[in-house]
Amino acid sequence: ERLDRRGYAIGKCLARLGEETGALTLGAKNRCFYTPLIGAADDYGKAKEWRSIQLDPVSITVDVSKERARKLSAIEPATCNFKGVLAGVGALGGMLAEIWSNEAWGEWVFIDSDTLKPHNVIRHVAKNEHIGRYKVEAVKKAVEMNFPFGHYSATAVPDSVTSFDSKEVAHALDSAELLVDATTTLEAPRDLSRRNNIPRSVSVFLTPSGNGSVLLMESGDRTTRLSSLEAQYYRAVIESSWGSDHLKENLSGMWVGAGCRDVSAVLSYDAVQLHAAILARQVRLLKDDSCSRIRVWTSDLANGSVDFYDIPVMAPACAESGGWIVNYDSGIQEKLGRMRREHTPAET
């Protein structure tokens, strides 16, 4: 046995249909009145007009639910039910929100204090009608529209993720299992690293040229934090062959406002989408892995090729001297030891 759904379109308005079936009576001023039928069902036979009404078969479809979105995206339901914070919903962050919402992966709070400017729309999931609004509000509206009304919801907090005195920010961080930093600011991951009462964090960003992207993910227990991963990433840039042009400056800048900092990079939307897709998938796959990660991707936008580099993460260490707190890692210790051995007895 099986259950089949069939739908039919009736080429009549409901009032006319009711009249032709004998269920309604057309009165003055084209008003229809319900006509109760008393007696046997044969009374319906007095109305014959309905027999000529044409029925056109139509397909019956069901709105997409979060469960169906996950199934169609090949995502295990067990990995989706968590609360996350996405800090920074610019070009990259907005695209991450869009991807994760389509997959119904996680329940997100968006935190960003920026408003949408006209030039942002070129590389943003928001539209022209959102100009002047907070980016978090525009992204919230955009991702919720991926599902029928009421099937998907996100929270917008128009503030900085480092506004630790804000009740909204504090509540979001206290409730989250994962914090994704896409703010593109240097101070955010460093400030977050100094605090113990925040969730496991991952920092994602594009290189200035737009040809590369980077993922820095803390360990599950946060013994290795973003500040240490950032320093190790810089060391890899300095020492690796791929690092020579990794942080090459953007092609040029375009003035988009009157302020001294109102300069926007020249970067195509397809480049943002390429690296956003890579980073979105990597964050999703690595979330339930407790290891810390440093991963780098470089792309050749001319032919579409992408190279991947997995940087070994060294154990962090800390020392205090003369009122200074010095953070370093086992990679520094090993390098200094090797240099000393190679140059003994003239180590200095």
Tab-separated table of C-alpha atoms in Angstrom:
chain	number	residue	atom	x	y	z
A	1	GLU	CA	0.000	0.000	0.000
A	2	ARG	CA	1.046	3.600	-0.510
A	3	LEU	CA	-0.364	7.072	-0.126
A	4	ASP	CA	-0.560	9.202	-3.270
A	5	ARG	CA	-1.323	12.896	-3.238
A	6	ARG	CA	-3.247	14.368	-6.136
A	7	GLY	CA	-4.121	17.995	-6.741
A	8	TYR	CA	-6.552	19.625	-9.152
A	9	ALA	CA	-6.985	23.210	-10.199
A	10	ILE	CA	-10.595	24.345	-10.570
A	11	GLY	CA	-11.136	27.175	-13.010
A	12	LYS	CA	-13.844	28.813	-10.919
A	13	CYS	CA	-13.920	31.293	-8.085
A	14	LEU	CA	-15.124	29.783	-4.819
A	15	ALA	CA	-18.382	31.710	-4.862
A	16	ARG	CA	-19.317	30.484	-8.323
A	17	LEU	CA	-18.229	26.964	-7.476
A	18	GLY	CA	-20.404	26.978	-4.393
A	19	GLU	CA	-23.389	28.171	-6.390
A	20	GLU	CA	-22.966	25.540	-9.098
A	21	THR	CA	-22.696	22.722	-6.556
A	22	GLY	CA	-25.728	23.939	-4.662
A	23	ALA	CA	-23.800	24.754	-1.501
A	24	LEU	CA	-24.172	28.538	-1.865
A	25	THR	CA	-26.953	30.816	-3.015
A	26	LEU	CA	-26.206	34.021	-4.918
A	27	GLY	CA	-28.167	36.888	-3.397
A	28	ALA	CA	-28.433	40.612	-3.910
A	29	LYS	CA	-25.335	42.635	-4.749
A	30	ASN	CA	-23.560	39.388	-5.729
A	31	ARG	CA	-23.380	38.269	-2.117
A	32	CYS	CA	-23.235	34.529	-1.535
A	33	PHE	CA	-25.011	32.822	1.336
A	34	TYR	CA	-24.494	29.385	2.771
A	35	THR	CA	-27.397	27.099	1.911
A	36	PRO	CA	-27.883	24.302	4.425
A	37	LEU	CA	-29.240	21.154	2.802
A	38	ILE	CA	-31.672	19.146	4.851
A	39	GLY	CA	-32.508	15.599	3.974
A	40	ALA	CA	-30.866	12.968	1.797
A	41	ALA	CA	-27.707	13.527	-0.169
A	42	ASP	CA	-29.814	13.373	-3.349
A	43	ASP	CA	-30.647	17.025	-2.789
A	44	TYR	CA	-27.240	17.874	-4.225
A	45	GLY	CA	-28.378	16.417	-7.518
A	46	LYS	CA	-30.621	19.411	-8.154
A	47	ALA	CA	-27.509	21.407	-9.153
A	48	LYS	CA	-26.143	20.107	-12.439
A	49	GLU	CA	-23.795	22.896	-13.517
A	50	TRP	CA	-20.828	21.546	-11.558
A	51	ARG	CA	-20.606	18.536	-13.871
A	52	SER	CA	-19.192	20.728	-16.639
A	53	ILE	CA	-16.427	22.225	-14.478
A	54	GLN	CA	-12.986	21.266	-15.791
A	55	LEU	CA	-10.416	19.847	-13.388
A	56	ASP	CA	-6.757	20.333	-14.304
A	57	PRO	CA	-4.219	18.061	-12.565
A	58	VAL	CA	-1.432	19.908	-10.704
A	59	SER	CA	1.662	18.697	-8.873
A	60	ILE	CA	1.639	18.716	-5.083
A	61	THR	CA	4.891	19.867	-3.478
A	62	VAL	CA	5.874	20.325	0.147
A	63	ASP	CA	7.830	23.244	1.622
A	64	VAL	CA	11.473	22.463	2.370
A	65	SER	CA	12.107	21.866	6.059
A	66	LYS	CA	15.448	22.030	7.846
A	67	GLU	CA	15.488	18.236	8.035
A	68	ARG	CA	15.012	17.896	4.280
A	69	ALA	CA	17.629	20.589	3.568
A	70	ARG	CA	20.162	18.639	5.624
A	71	LYS	CA	19.309	15.400	3.880
A	72	LEU	CA	19.645	16.951	0.425
A	73	SER	CA	22.978	18.488	1.502
A	74	ALA	CA	24.357	15.129	2.733
A	75	ILE	CA	24.727	16.454	6.285
A	76	GLU	CA	24.278	14.224	9.317
A	77	PRO	CA	21.461	15.591	11.517
A	78	ALA	CA	23.461	14.824	14.662
A	79	THR	CA	26.075	17.450	13.725
A	80	CYS	CA	23.618	20.278	13.031
A	81	ASN	CA	21.984	20.993	16.357
A	82	PHE	CA	24.319	23.496	17.971
A	83	LYS	CA	24.400	27.214	18.657
A	84	GLY	CA	27.033	29.327	16.966
A	85	VAL	CA	28.149	32.941	16.744
A	86	LEU	CA	29.278	34.430	13.432
A	87	ALA	CA	31.193	37.657	14.074
A	88	GLY	CA	31.517	39.808	10.977
A	89	VAL	CA	28.973	39.472	8.178
A	90	GLY	CA	30.665	41.370	5.387
A	91	ALA	CA	31.360	39.844	1.987
A	92	LEU	CA	32.891	36.641	3.389
A	93	GLY	CA	30.836	36.357	6.567
A	94	GLY	CA	27.568	37.024	4.751
A	95	MET	CA	28.329	34.271	2.245
A	96	LEU	CA	29.177	31.835	5.070
A	97	ALA	CA	25.820	32.627	6.675
A	98	GLU	CA	24.076	32.031	3.348
A	99	ILE	CA	25.747	28.652	2.811
A	100	TRP	CA	25.162	27.379	6.332
A	101	SER	CA	21.535	28.494	6.322
A	102	ASN	CA	20.840	26.667	3.043
A	103	GLU	CA	22.274	23.550	4.662
A	104	ALA	CA	20.379	24.242	7.914
A	105	TRP	CA	23.672	23.761	9.747
A	106	GLY	CA	23.598	25.299	13.204
A	107	GLU	CA	21.553	28.011	14.864
A	108	TRP	CA	23.365	31.321	14.441
A	109	VAL	CA	23.732	34.703	16.086
A	110	PHE	CA	25.215	37.327	13.751
A	111	ILE	CA	27.313	40.061	15.394
A	112	ASP	CA	28.540	43.086	13.434
A	113	SER	CA	28.288	46.833	14.041
A	114	ASP	CA	28.678	47.904	10.390
A	115	THR	CA	25.925	49.273	8.189
A	116	LEU	CA	25.502	48.389	4.545
A	117	LYS	CA	26.870	50.934	2.071
A	118	PRO	CA	26.079	51.090	-1.663
A	119	HIS	CA	29.375	49.528	-2.787
A	120	ASN	CA	28.945	46.602	-0.354
A	121	VAL	CA	26.103	45.180	-2.434
A	122	ILE	CA	28.575	44.253	-5.196
A	123	ARG	CA	30.056	41.486	-3.042
A	124	HIS	CA	27.345	40.896	-0.439
A	125	VAL	CA	24.347	38.614	-0.061
A	126	ALA	CA	22.281	41.681	0.885
A	127	LYS	CA	20.483	43.670	-1.802
A	128	ASN	CA	20.158	47.311	-2.748
A	129	GLU	CA	17.020	47.688	-0.635
A	130	HIS	CA	19.093	46.953	2.500
A	131	ILE	CA	21.457	49.930	2.073
A	132	GLY	CA	21.650	51.930	5.289
A	133	ARG	CA	20.596	49.044	7.497
A	134	TYR	CA	22.860	47.077	9.771
A	135	LYS	CA	24.545	44.234	7.928
A	136	VAL	CA	23.404	41.742	10.557
A	137	GLU	CA	19.772	42.685	9.951
A	138	ALA	CA	20.172	42.378	6.178
A	139	VAL	CA	21.857	38.985	6.456
A	140	LYS	CA	19.286	37.750	8.956
A	141	LYS	CA	16.492	38.647	6.534
A	142	ALA	CA	18.337	37.090	3.587
A	143	VAL	CA	18.984	33.721	5.239
A	144	GLU	CA	15.521	33.420	6.754
A	145	MET	CA	14.047	33.865	3.272
A	146	ASN	CA	15.767	30.628	2.191
A	147	PHE	CA	12.953	28.753	3.957
A	148	PRO	CA	9.197	29.198	4.275
A	149	PHE	CA	8.113	31.680	6.912
A	150	GLY	CA	8.843	30.433	10.411
A	151	HIS	CA	10.978	27.441	9.369
A	152	TYR	CA	14.376	29.065	9.980
A	153	SER	CA	15.471	31.855	12.288
A	154	ALA	CA	18.689	33.704	13.130
A	155	THR	CA	19.532	36.444	15.628
A	156	ALA	CA	21.043	39.814	14.716
A	157	VAL	CA	23.185	41.776	17.192
A	158	PRO	CA	24.392	45.142	15.780
A	159	ASP	CA	27.504	45.408	17.933
A	160	SER	CA	31.151	44.362	18.080
A	161	VAL	CA	32.001	40.838	19.221
A	162	THR	CA	34.569	42.369	21.581
A	163	SER	CA	31.913	44.473	23.347
A	164	PHE	CA	32.098	42.138	26.311
A	165	ASP	CA	30.039	44.498	28.517
A	166	SER	CA	27.071	44.171	26.158
A	167	LYS	CA	24.396	41.865	27.546
A	168	GLU	CA	23.418	40.676	24.065
A	169	VAL	CA	27.005	39.864	23.100
A	170	ALA	CA	27.717	38.185	26.441
A	171	HIS	CA	24.565	36.065	26.212
A	172	ALA	CA	25.397	35.004	22.655
A	173	LEU	CA	28.940	33.970	23.618
A	174	ASP	CA	27.796	32.168	26.769
A	175	SER	CA	25.206	30.167	24.824
A	176	ALA	CA	27.379	29.253	21.829
A	177	GLU	CA	29.365	26.120	21.130
A	178	LEU	CA	31.360	27.657	18.278
A	179	LEU	CA	32.521	31.200	17.469
A	180	VAL	CA	33.465	31.982	13.865
A	181	ASP	CA	35.465	35.197	13.494
A	182	ALA	CA	35.158	36.696	10.006
A	183	THR	CA	35.664	40.287	11.134
A	184	THR	CA	38.910	40.850	9.156
A	185	THR	CA	40.256	42.835	12.135
A	186	LEU	CA	43.512	42.017	13.900
A	187	GLU	CA	42.323	42.917	17.382
A	188	ALA	CA	39.210	40.710	17.480
A	189	PRO	CA	40.918	37.272	17.507
A	190	ARG	CA	43.631	38.564	19.839
A	191	ASP	CA	41.124	39.998	22.319
A	192	LEU	CA	39.066	36.808	22.137
A	193	SER	CA	42.157	34.703	22.840
A	194	ARG	CA	42.714	36.457	26.152
A	195	ARG	CA	39.324	35.465	27.515
A	196	ASN	CA	38.424	32.121	29.032
A	197	ASN	CA	34.627	32.436	29.026
A	198	ILE	CA	34.046	32.160	25.283
A	199	PRO	CA	33.449	29.107	23.074
A	200	ARG	CA	35.975	27.424	20.829
A	201	SER	CA	36.879	29.901	18.099
A	202	VAL	CA	37.890	29.749	14.461
A	203	SER	CA	39.185	32.681	12.428
A	204	VAL	CA	38.645	32.788	8.665
A	205	PHE	CA	39.756	35.472	6.233
A	206	LEU	CA	40.758	36.232	2.658
A	207	THR	CA	44.213	37.444	1.698
A	208	PRO	CA	44.467	41.069	0.471
A	209	SER	CA	44.605	40.055	-3.193
A	210	GLY	CA	41.596	37.767	-2.854
A	211	ASN	CA	43.589	34.853	-4.298
A	212	GLY	CA	43.963	33.079	-0.974
A	213	SER	CA	42.093	32.194	2.184
A	214	VAL	CA	43.103	31.090	5.667
A	215	LEU	CA	41.526	29.068	8.473
A	216	LEU	CA	42.824	29.159	12.058
A	217	MET	CA	40.916	26.836	14.395
A	218	GLU	CA	41.494	26.504	18.125
A	219	SER	CA	41.723	23.113	19.766
A	220	GLY	CA	38.567	21.749	21.319
A	221	ASP	CA	39.831	22.441	24.851
A	222	ARG	CA	41.214	25.866	23.810
A	223	THR	CA	44.731	25.059	25.009
A	224	THR	CA	45.865	26.344	21.606
A	225	ARG	CA	44.189	29.669	20.915
A	226	LEU	CA	43.875	32.035	17.977
A	227	SER	CA	46.732	34.315	19.091
A	228	SER	CA	49.187	31.415	19.003
A	229	LEU	CA	47.815	30.131	15.705
A	230	GLU	CA	48.121	33.600	14.172
A	231	ALA	CA	51.804	33.806	15.095
A	232	GLN	CA	52.491	30.313	13.752
A	233	TYR	CA	50.658	31.199	10.534
A	234	TYR	CA	52.942	34.229	10.053
A	235	ARG	CA	55.989	32.028	10.628
A	236	ALA	CA	54.741	29.647	7.940
A	237	VAL	CA	54.256	32.571	5.543
A	238	ILE	CA	57.857	33.704	6.154
A	239	GLU	CA	59.442	30.266	5.866
A	240	SER	CA	57.363	28.639	3.086
A	241	SER	CA	57.835	28.921	-0.664
A	242	TRP	CA	54.159	29.737	-1.155
A	243	GLY	CA	54.447	32.681	1.244
A	244	SER	CA	56.434	34.977	-1.064
A	245	ASP	CA	53.317	36.486	-2.652
A	246	HIS	CA	50.698	35.130	-0.247
A	247	LEU	CA	50.052	38.519	1.386
A	248	LYS	CA	50.568	40.544	-1.762
A	249	GLU	CA	48.638	43.795	-1.705
A	250	ASN	CA	45.328	44.201	-3.467
A	251	LEU	CA	45.449	45.388	-7.076
A	252	SER	CA	44.135	48.807	-6.148
A	253	GLY	CA	41.695	50.654	-3.976
A	254	MET	CA	38.596	52.649	-4.839
A	255	TRP	CA	37.301	55.578	-2.835
A	256	VAL	CA	33.752	54.878	-1.706
A	257	GLY	CA	33.233	57.670	0.819
A	258	ALA	CA	34.590	60.879	2.292
A	259	GLY	CA	36.593	59.393	5.174
A	260	CYS	CA	40.307	58.593	5.068
A	261	ARG	CA	39.547	54.889	5.577
A	262	ASP	CA	36.711	54.722	3.072
A	263	VAL	CA	38.641	52.665	0.533
A	264	SER	CA	37.323	49.373	-0.821
A	265	ALA	CA	39.469	46.655	-2.342
A	266	VAL	CA	39.016	45.619	-5.951
A	267	LEU	CA	37.819	42.044	-5.684
A	268	SER	CA	35.374	40.028	-7.755
A	269	TYR	CA	32.346	38.364	-6.195
A	270	ASP	CA	33.251	35.009	-7.738
A	271	ALA	CA	36.568	35.054	-5.830
A	272	VAL	CA	34.668	35.628	-2.585
A	273	GLN	CA	32.263	32.803	-3.401
A	274	LEU	CA	35.097	30.407	-4.257
A	275	HIS	CA	36.895	30.819	-0.945
A	276	ALA	CA	33.703	31.184	1.074
A	277	ALA	CA	32.582	27.771	-0.177
A	278	ILE	CA	35.936	26.229	0.801
A	279	LEU	CA	35.954	27.814	4.246
A	280	ALA	CA	32.272	27.046	4.942
A	281	ARG	CA	32.803	23.364	4.244
A	282	GLN	CA	36.055	23.185	6.192
A	283	VAL	CA	34.581	24.798	9.291
A	284	ARG	CA	31.643	22.408	9.103
A	285	LEU	CA	33.832	19.316	8.712
A	286	LEU	CA	36.349	20.340	11.387
A	287	LYS	CA	33.876	21.488	14.035
A	288	ASP	CA	33.631	18.076	15.691
A	289	ASP	CA	37.394	17.449	15.426
A	290	SER	CA	39.102	18.551	18.634
A	291	CYS	CA	42.476	19.242	16.976
A	292	SER	CA	43.720	22.774	16.298
A	293	ARG	CA	44.284	23.635	12.635
A	294	ILE	CA	46.117	26.071	10.377
A	295	ARG	CA	45.062	25.713	6.758
A	296	VAL	CA	45.826	27.878	3.744
A	297	TRP	CA	44.404	27.875	0.216
A	298	THR	CA	45.770	29.762	-2.768
A	299	SER	CA	43.908	29.992	-6.053
A	300	ASP	CA	44.744	30.833	-9.617
A	301	LEU	CA	41.643	32.698	-10.676
A	302	ALA	CA	42.711	32.496	-14.316
A	303	ASN	CA	42.435	28.698	-14.581
A	304	GLY	CA	40.445	27.898	-11.433
A	305	SER	CA	43.081	25.756	-9.729
A	306	VAL	CA	43.397	25.787	-5.919
A	307	ASP	CA	46.446	24.711	-3.878
A	308	PHE	CA	46.119	23.604	-0.254
A	309	TYR	CA	48.646	23.792	2.596
A	310	ASP	CA	48.137	22.153	5.984
A	311	ILE	CA	50.467	23.835	8.506
A	312	PRO	CA	51.552	21.716	11.510
A	313	VAL	CA	50.440	23.281	14.785
A	314	MET	CA	53.038	23.504	17.544
A	315	ALA	CA	52.255	23.339	21.255
A	316	PRO	CA	51.949	26.812	22.797
A	317	ALA	CA	54.047	27.988	25.747
A	318	CYS	CA	54.121	31.062	27.944
A	319	ALA	CA	56.673	32.790	30.171
A	320	GLU	CA	56.684	35.913	32.322
A	321	SER	CA	59.737	38.126	32.601
A	322	GLY	CA	60.173	41.694	33.854
A	323	GLY	CA	56.424	42.305	33.825
A	324	TRP	CA	56.084	41.028	30.256
A	325	ILE	CA	54.076	37.956	29.306
A	326	VAL	CA	55.796	36.211	26.398
A	327	ASN	CA	53.797	33.759	24.296
A	328	TYR	CA	55.707	31.360	22.083
A	329	ASP	CA	55.527	27.726	20.985
A	330	SER	CA	57.575	24.556	20.655
A	331	GLY	CA	58.390	25.461	17.054
A	332	ILE	CA	60.338	28.514	18.259
A	333	GLN	CA	62.166	26.394	20.830
A	334	GLU	CA	63.104	23.814	18.213
A	335	LYS	CA	64.277	26.482	15.745
A	336	LEU	CA	66.429	28.296	18.307
A	337	GLY	CA	67.899	24.995	19.488
A	338	ARG	CA	68.756	24.011	15.928
A	339	MET	CA	70.391	27.385	15.251
A	340	ARG	CA	72.449	27.062	18.441
A	341	ARG	CA	73.625	23.560	17.591
A	342	GLU	CA	74.595	24.603	14.074
A	343	HIS	CA	76.661	27.584	15.235
A	344	THR	CA	78.264	26.323	18.452
A	345	PRO	CA	80.498	27.618	19.926
A	346	ALA	CA	79.686	31.015	18.308
A	347	GLU	CA	75.975	30.823	19.038
A	348	THR	CA	75.392	34.564	19.120
